[in-house]
């Protein structure tokens, strides 16, 4: 592919000129999702710039989420980001289905364990009470997208270990077997950087941007059903929401003469007359 002719006398930094050119190539489809872009060495040699400048240009694209880097392989164009819906209570399977992707799971653990303090508080359980603990890598197509760690009260679903296939949809099983439908959730979303374990399981670099979710899901009765902590790849997801303006109330019209308020009129009437 062509690389830009750099304006070395411009106030625009060289790395930024390269970044903008590559961005345009990605937007117009010259550089397609999953395909490699020129390497640091190639950019440096062809444009006669330092390796540091070329590295800065490539890193800036990764920071924007339009490319991703694989150690020893190079830098590649990211696929289109999937929407993480924050307006509805959906399972991962439902979200991926809405995006036209097939959801799968890699089970890391599925067991009975003592509730951690945060899980016990969220689920309304005594400290240390037993919960069903489910840790999974969530996959769309062939790409790992996120890590989920769900905790559910064992007392409410004592046979879930035997009844549930952890590679399937948990919410669907809760509805079909127990008649429990998730109708609401409290969710906190934070942006951060992936740690070493998360990066290894999700197949991207340590320190890459990630979304961290903490959710408590509730049934029709208002009882907390699930406490889940999730990590999702920042280069594969974008948050989507709809914002509305609160309805404004019309101000009350003044009853006083010439725009005076009632208070002003009363104060005027109380003044001693000459």
XYZ file of C-alpha atoms in Angstrom:
274
model
C 0.000 0.000 0.000
C 1.023 3.635 -0.468
C 2.421 5.627 2.437
C 2.005 9.410 2.646
C 4.459 12.002 1.438
C 5.330 13.691 4.710
C 5.439 17.463 5.087
C 8.562 17.821 7.200
C 8.092 21.585 7.524
C 4.546 21.367 8.890
C 3.694 22.047 12.515
C 1.694 18.782 12.409
C 3.844 16.008 13.968
C 5.106 13.361 11.557
C 3.570 10.499 13.549
C 0.166 12.233 13.332
C 0.446 12.646 9.557
C 1.100 8.904 9.278
C -1.748 8.098 11.668
C -4.239 10.174 9.691
C -3.193 8.584 6.406
C -3.588 5.066 7.793
C -6.931 6.004 9.376
C -8.173 7.147 5.981
C -7.000 3.880 4.434
C -8.974 1.964 7.089
C -12.106 4.113 6.709
C -12.154 3.732 2.917
C -11.620 -0.038 3.091
C -8.159 -0.090 1.519
C -6.991 -1.666 4.766
C -9.590 -4.279 5.704
C -10.466 -5.766 9.131
C -8.099 -8.546 10.148
C -5.447 -7.532 7.620
C -1.963 -6.334 8.654
C -0.808 -2.753 8.263
C 2.802 -1.790 7.434
C 5.236 -2.651 10.188
C 7.286 -0.243 12.243
C 10.420 -1.242 10.290
C 8.692 -0.807 6.904
C 7.270 2.622 7.768
C 10.624 3.764 9.117
C 12.555 2.613 6.037
C 10.103 3.804 3.381
C 9.477 7.236 4.890
C 13.025 7.752 6.188
C 11.914 8.468 9.735
C 13.036 7.148 13.097
C 11.719 3.864 14.438
C 10.404 5.791 17.445
C 8.203 7.999 15.227
C 6.871 4.958 13.342
C 6.208 3.180 16.658
C 4.319 6.226 17.955
C 2.094 6.272 14.857
C 1.216 2.582 15.213
C 0.626 2.877 18.959
C -1.736 5.817 18.444
C -3.888 3.660 16.151
C -3.991 0.906 18.770
C -4.959 3.474 21.416
C -7.888 4.531 19.217
C -9.024 0.902 19.016
C -8.905 0.749 15.209
C -5.930 -1.633 15.213
C -4.513 -4.251 17.560
C -1.013 -5.615 17.999
C 0.066 -9.247 18.329
C 3.560 -9.839 19.658
C 5.813 -11.347 17.005
C 3.140 -11.078 14.300
C 2.478 -7.383 13.704
C -0.347 -4.858 13.830
C -3.753 -5.627 12.333
C -6.927 -3.710 11.532
C -9.613 -4.291 14.154
C -12.960 -5.683 13.146
C -16.063 -3.536 13.554
C -16.826 -2.970 17.229
C -19.876 -4.677 18.649
C -22.409 -2.629 20.586
C -22.715 -3.264 24.328
C -26.324 -2.408 25.057
C -26.757 -0.611 28.383
C -30.472 0.070 27.938
C -31.773 -3.495 28.309
C -31.039 -6.458 30.556
C -29.648 -8.951 28.043
C -27.498 -12.029 28.389
C -24.281 -12.269 26.380
C -25.988 -14.802 24.088
C -28.857 -12.388 23.422
C -26.476 -9.482 22.783
C -24.427 -11.472 20.287
C -27.546 -12.747 18.558
C -28.723 -9.137 18.157
C -25.348 -8.311 16.550
C -25.589 -11.259 14.193
C -22.825 -13.258 15.908
C -22.882 -16.783 17.331
C -22.126 -16.887 21.063
C -20.033 -19.617 22.652
C -18.374 -20.106 26.032
C -15.174 -21.609 27.342
C -15.791 -22.732 30.920
C -12.976 -21.933 33.352
C -14.748 -23.153 36.506
C -18.250 -24.200 37.586
C -18.474 -25.051 41.272
C -19.930 -24.370 44.699
C -17.901 -21.883 46.739
C -18.199 -19.560 49.717
C -19.554 -16.147 48.820
C -17.028 -13.334 48.806
C -18.010 -10.270 50.895
C -19.071 -8.250 47.839
C -21.105 -11.129 46.381
C -22.807 -11.841 49.720
C -23.771 -8.189 50.122
C -25.117 -7.919 46.562
C -27.152 -11.126 46.841
C -28.418 -10.419 50.354
C -26.701 -13.472 51.861
C -24.923 -14.018 55.172
C -21.127 -13.731 54.831
C -19.557 -16.944 53.563
C -22.816 -18.620 52.510
C -22.483 -21.033 49.606
C -22.993 -19.770 46.072
C -22.716 -21.294 42.625
C -19.625 -19.812 41.020
C -19.326 -19.804 37.225
C -16.308 -18.349 35.368
C -16.379 -18.309 31.572
C -14.624 -16.808 28.572
C -17.381 -15.474 26.324
C -16.713 -15.925 22.611
C -18.360 -14.442 19.522
C -17.653 -16.439 16.375
C -14.054 -17.472 16.973
C -12.943 -14.390 18.944
C -12.788 -14.198 22.756
C -14.713 -11.102 23.812
C -14.938 -11.088 27.575
C -14.573 -12.807 30.921
C -17.580 -13.316 33.167
C -17.645 -14.444 36.780
C -21.218 -15.121 37.929
C -22.335 -15.968 41.474
C -25.860 -17.224 42.284
C -27.367 -18.279 45.660
C -27.026 -22.065 46.050
C -30.120 -22.201 48.295
C -32.271 -20.871 45.413
C -30.873 -23.210 42.744
C -29.548 -26.302 44.597
C -29.479 -28.524 41.479
C -28.079 -25.966 39.019
C -24.700 -27.730 38.825
C -26.419 -30.819 37.474
C -29.140 -29.071 35.455
C -27.159 -26.382 33.624
C -24.796 -26.789 30.691
C -22.345 -23.903 31.335
C -21.614 -23.566 27.626
C -25.243 -22.448 27.115
C -27.245 -19.374 28.162
C -27.621 -19.062 31.938
C -30.594 -16.685 31.728
C -32.466 -19.047 29.415
C -31.927 -21.952 31.827
C -33.111 -19.880 34.801
C -36.297 -19.041 32.920
C -37.043 -22.496 31.493
C -36.175 -24.572 34.579
C -36.992 -22.276 37.494
C -39.428 -19.794 35.964
C -37.099 -16.937 36.907
C -36.896 -14.063 34.474
C -34.261 -11.352 34.859
C -36.185 -8.086 34.586
C -33.823 -5.472 36.051
C -30.182 -4.947 36.973
C -27.916 -2.471 38.691
C -24.758 -2.152 36.625
C -21.555 -0.166 37.046
C -19.183 0.272 34.091
C -15.583 1.380 34.464
C -12.833 1.818 31.890
C -9.375 0.485 32.627
C -6.455 -1.596 31.410
C -6.394 -5.381 31.164
C -4.137 -7.289 33.560
C -1.838 -10.137 32.541
C -4.323 -12.961 33.256
C -7.215 -11.184 31.554
C -5.090 -10.346 28.514
C -3.890 -13.942 28.183
C -7.422 -15.370 28.332
C -8.816 -12.768 25.926
C -5.947 -12.929 23.458
C -4.761 -9.338 23.497
C -1.881 -7.376 24.987
C -1.482 -6.699 28.709
C -2.414 -3.090 29.415
C -4.905 -2.910 26.525
C -8.115 -0.884 27.077
C -10.958 -2.826 28.657
C -14.434 -2.322 30.100
C -15.076 -3.617 33.628
C -18.701 -4.385 34.536
C -20.244 -5.125 37.932
C -23.878 -6.192 37.736
C -26.529 -7.351 40.188
C -29.527 -8.834 38.361
C -33.029 -9.086 39.823
C -36.059 -11.312 39.183
C -39.713 -10.246 38.925
C -40.051 -10.581 42.704
C -37.266 -8.058 43.285
C -34.942 -10.731 44.683
C -31.302 -10.547 43.569
C -30.543 -13.546 41.352
C -27.019 -13.058 40.038
C -23.913 -11.077 40.911
C -21.463 -10.927 38.011
C -18.147 -9.211 37.394
C -17.049 -9.018 33.762
C -14.135 -7.786 31.696
C -14.707 -6.995 28.021
C -12.199 -6.045 25.363
C -12.163 -2.317 24.691
C -10.996 -2.883 21.113
C -14.025 -5.043 20.279
C -16.862 -3.248 22.076
C -18.387 0.194 22.212
C -20.965 1.402 24.716
C -24.252 2.575 23.226
C -26.988 4.451 25.053
C -29.845 6.830 24.364
C -29.940 10.085 26.302
C -33.063 12.193 26.716
C -33.594 15.732 27.961
C -35.752 15.995 31.122
C -39.118 17.595 30.439
C -39.061 21.261 31.333
C -41.902 22.974 33.143
C -43.167 26.339 31.990
C -42.404 29.114 34.511
C -45.424 30.521 36.326
C -46.577 33.859 35.027
C -46.220 36.840 37.337
C -49.415 38.186 38.804
C -48.004 41.621 39.700
C -48.244 44.745 37.567
C -45.466 45.601 35.124
C -43.663 42.341 35.765
C -43.502 42.768 39.564
C -43.907 39.625 41.665
C -46.459 39.345 44.441
C -43.667 39.648 46.987
C -42.536 42.904 45.419
C -46.113 44.218 45.425
C -46.601 43.296 49.091
C -43.329 44.926 50.061
C -44.339 48.083 48.185
C -47.741 48.234 49.920
C -46.125 47.995 53.357
C -43.980 51.069 52.856
C -45.087 54.131 54.855
C -46.698 56.798 52.674
C -45.326 60.334 52.782
